[in-house]
Amino acid sequence: MIIAENVSKKFMDSDREIWPVNKLSINVESGRFFSIVGRSGSGKSTLLKILGGLLEPTDGKVVIDGKDIYSLSRNEIADYRNQVIGFVFQDYFLEEMYTVYQNVEIALMIAGVDKKDRAQRVEAALEAVELGDKKSSLVKNLSGGEKQRVSIARAIVNNASIIFADEPCGNLDWENSQNVMRLLRKQCDAGKTVVLITHSLDDAKLTDEIITLKDGSIIEHEKLR
Amino acid sequence: MKNSDKLRLVFREYRFGCLENIISVGLQALIFTIVILLFTVSFELDDVLSGYMAPMYSHGYGFTLFGYSQDDIPELEKQGFRDIEFYENGDAYGYRDNLSDIWFIKILAIMDGRDIWNSELDEIVNYIFFGQITFLALGVVMFIIMLNNISNSISMRLMLREKYLRMMSGLGCRKSILRSIFFMVFAFRSILAILVAVAAVAVCVDKINAYLHRIMLISLGFSCFSPAYIIGIGLISIVLIFFTFERQWRARA
């Protein structure tokens, strides 16, 4: 379960204070497909970074499975991200000159997994995203949809229990978007918690719960399933 | 992360910016070659000049030694003086076979309130001093240029790899591990440049020696193949690269 309690984040723009996330509280139950929608600048991505341990909030706390993640040291947060959280980004964040296999393998290298075990786990993750036949291809030769699937494979290869996806369909056409959403739903059905950031209401409607953000605060919370 | 995986990531890093890697190694090697050559010439100038003048001073270079006593003979002999004679007025006279380290010995004497002097050789000793200082200063300037070049190259690479660094961080890679990977990337690159420079200097010194031997029957001393010398240069360079890297890393972190 992910609990954010009165989370705020302040940035300074010259002398002006900006609060992209302002006293926001949410509970995301384990195994749910949760989406956060809102216009550009509403604080979606900042919130996702805070929930994912990438950006420390100015106030409030984030508790994941009973652990206040910002009470941990920097190294402990990094280890926690590696073991518990998987990220999928709009810009893929893949190494173009690496092969598909190497891109997925890197998450296991960070975790210190042996080379022998890595091969098996990478292949399983690539099969799960229907890219088993592309493992030797260079990422630069893949389509946008395929790149995003590699990104999903990398997010799940460590058996992360939570997946944070920041606009994963932002650069994709309708067909590839549907594919990505189907794969994320599949992960949710397998017991993982998926938090999706999107500005597409069509994508959000495929999830279990939608919260709408405006100026860093929740203005609507809708349970669909 | 296992050390073998760190090394794997270090070598994968060389796939990026191949041309930049080659130019950086080439430039570092070139500047390092000039630096070592300037330092070598600076340290060897006294030997070269005394070798050049040796035929005119077949009995050695005589110096008046002011402020020394009979008790100082062992020290003077250690400094290369021979046939030391003391006069009634307290001054002494001694010979050296060469002018090696003459300024170092002269400065040591002055610091103890003594002096080593020869009116005939005074001008030449001054030439040696200013020649050595000039080459040393040029070497230091080139060394600073080299450090600046390394620093710019590190800064540019870290800027180009910002997305990769963010990706690794997002995947849960500790900052200290990322730092060690990138330090190794730059250190290996610079070590390669140093090895190329040492080889280039060896070739240059060989050519210079062939020339000097032909016209003056003397040669430059250069211990570039001594393991202690290479390890020394390597260690100093790695420490300097570490501090340069740390500065850039902290600026970007």
Short mmCIF file of N, CA and C in Angstrom, two decimals, chain A residues 54 75 78-79 81-82 87 93 95 97-98 102 105-106 109-110 112 114-115 118 154, chain B residues 1-2 5 8-9 12 15-16 161 163-164 166-174 176:
data_model
loop_
_atom_site.label_atom_id
_atom_site.label_comp_id
_atom_site.label_asym_id
_atom_site.label_seq_id
_atom_site.Cartn_x
_atom_site.Cartn_y
_atom_site.Cartn_z
N LEU A 54 12.09 9.56 -5.85
CA LEU A 54 13.07 10.29 -6.67
C LEU A 54 13.20 11.75 -6.24
N ASN A 75 21.22 5.87 0.09
CA ASN A 75 21.55 4.55 -0.46
C ASN A 75 20.41 3.57 -0.24
N ALA A 78 17.76 4.24 -2.74
CA ALA A 78 18.17 3.71 -4.06
C ALA A 78 17.93 2.20 -4.10
N ASP A 79 18.36 1.50 -3.05
CA ASP A 79 18.17 0.04 -3.01
C ASP A 79 16.67 -0.31 -3.04
N ARG A 81 14.23 1.47 -4.31
CA ARG A 81 13.71 1.70 -5.68
C ARG A 81 14.04 0.51 -6.57
N ASN A 82 15.26 0.02 -6.42
CA ASN A 82 15.70 -1.09 -7.28
C ASN A 82 14.90 -2.36 -7.01
N PHE A 87 10.02 1.81 -12.92
CA PHE A 87 9.57 3.04 -13.58
C PHE A 87 9.43 2.84 -15.08
N PHE A 93 13.74 6.37 -21.57
CA PHE A 93 14.98 6.30 -20.77
C PHE A 93 15.71 4.98 -21.00
N GLU A 95 18.92 2.98 -23.26
CA GLU A 95 20.19 3.24 -23.92
C GLU A 95 20.09 2.79 -25.37
N MET A 97 22.18 2.61 -27.77
CA MET A 97 23.26 1.81 -28.34
C MET A 97 23.35 0.42 -27.71
N TYR A 98 22.55 0.16 -26.67
CA TYR A 98 22.52 -1.16 -26.05
C TYR A 98 21.49 -2.01 -26.80
N GLN A 102 20.41 -6.03 -23.11
CA GLN A 102 21.29 -5.26 -22.21
C GLN A 102 20.52 -4.19 -21.44
N GLU A 105 18.66 -6.01 -18.77
CA GLU A 105 19.62 -6.64 -17.85
C GLU A 105 20.17 -5.64 -16.82
N ILE A 106 20.24 -4.38 -17.22
CA ILE A 106 20.91 -3.38 -16.38
C ILE A 106 20.25 -3.26 -14.99
N MET A 109 21.68 -6.01 -13.02
CA MET A 109 23.09 -5.73 -12.68
C MET A 109 23.15 -4.86 -11.44
N ILE A 110 22.29 -3.84 -11.43
CA ILE A 110 22.27 -2.92 -10.27
C ILE A 110 21.92 -3.69 -9.00
N GLY A 112 22.68 -6.67 -8.37
CA GLY A 112 23.75 -7.62 -8.03
C GLY A 112 23.40 -9.06 -8.34
N ASP A 114 23.42 -12.59 -10.29
CA ASP A 114 24.45 -13.31 -11.07
C ASP A 114 24.10 -13.34 -12.55
N LYS A 115 25.16 -13.41 -13.37
CA LYS A 115 24.96 -13.38 -14.82
C LYS A 115 24.06 -14.52 -15.30
N ARG A 118 20.50 -13.87 -14.54
CA ARG A 118 20.01 -12.71 -15.31
C ARG A 118 19.40 -13.15 -16.63
N ARG A 154 11.88 -3.85 -18.40
CA ARG A 154 12.92 -3.47 -17.44
C ARG A 154 12.30 -3.15 -16.06
N MET B 1 26.11 -3.69 -6.74
CA MET B 1 26.53 -4.14 -8.08
C MET B 1 27.88 -4.84 -7.98
N LYS B 2 27.99 -5.94 -8.70
CA LYS B 2 29.27 -6.68 -8.67
C LYS B 2 30.35 -5.88 -9.42
N ASP B 5 30.46 -6.41 -13.10
CA ASP B 5 29.40 -5.68 -13.83
C ASP B 5 29.75 -4.19 -13.96
N ARG B 8 32.02 -4.03 -16.77
CA ARG B 8 31.27 -4.23 -18.02
C ARG B 8 30.63 -2.89 -18.45
N LEU B 9 30.06 -2.19 -17.47
CA LEU B 9 29.41 -0.90 -17.80
C LEU B 9 30.45 0.15 -18.21
N ARG B 12 31.28 -0.62 -21.75
CA ARG B 12 30.15 -0.25 -22.63
C ARG B 12 30.13 1.26 -22.86
N ARG B 15 31.52 2.89 -25.97
CA ARG B 15 30.80 2.84 -27.24
C ARG B 15 30.25 4.22 -27.61
N PHE B 16 30.09 5.04 -26.58
CA PHE B 16 29.51 6.36 -26.85
C PHE B 16 30.60 7.36 -27.18
N ARG B 161 25.87 12.51 -20.94
CA ARG B 161 25.33 11.29 -20.34
C ARG B 161 24.35 11.58 -19.21
N LYS B 163 21.16 11.94 -19.25
CA LYS B 163 19.96 11.10 -19.33
C LYS B 163 20.25 9.70 -18.79
N TYR B 164 21.43 9.20 -19.13
CA TYR B 164 21.85 7.88 -18.65
C TYR B 164 21.97 7.88 -17.13
N ARG B 166 20.43 9.81 -15.07
CA ARG B 166 19.08 9.88 -14.48
C ARG B 166 18.39 8.53 -14.55
N MET B 167 18.60 7.84 -15.67
CA MET B 167 18.00 6.51 -15.83
C MET B 167 18.54 5.54 -14.77
N MET B 168 19.86 5.55 -14.60
CA MET B 168 20.48 4.64 -13.64
C MET B 168 20.00 4.95 -12.23
N SER B 169 19.89 6.24 -11.94
CA SER B 169 19.42 6.65 -10.63
C SER B 169 17.98 6.18 -10.41
N GLY B 170 17.15 6.34 -11.44
CA GLY B 170 15.76 5.90 -11.37
C GLY B 170 15.64 4.40 -11.16
N LEU B 171 16.60 3.66 -11.71
CA LEU B 171 16.57 2.19 -11.56
C LEU B 171 17.12 1.75 -10.20
N GLY B 172 17.57 2.70 -9.41
CA GLY B 172 18.02 2.36 -8.06
C GLY B 172 19.51 2.18 -7.93
N CYS B 173 20.28 2.73 -8.88
CA CYS B 173 21.74 2.62 -8.77
C CYS B 173 22.23 3.69 -7.80
N ARG B 174 23.03 3.26 -6.82
CA ARG B 174 23.55 4.23 -5.85
C ARG B 174 24.46 5.24 -6.54
N SER B 176 27.13 6.54 -5.44
CA SER B 176 28.55 6.22 -5.27
C SER B 176 29.01 5.21 -6.33
#
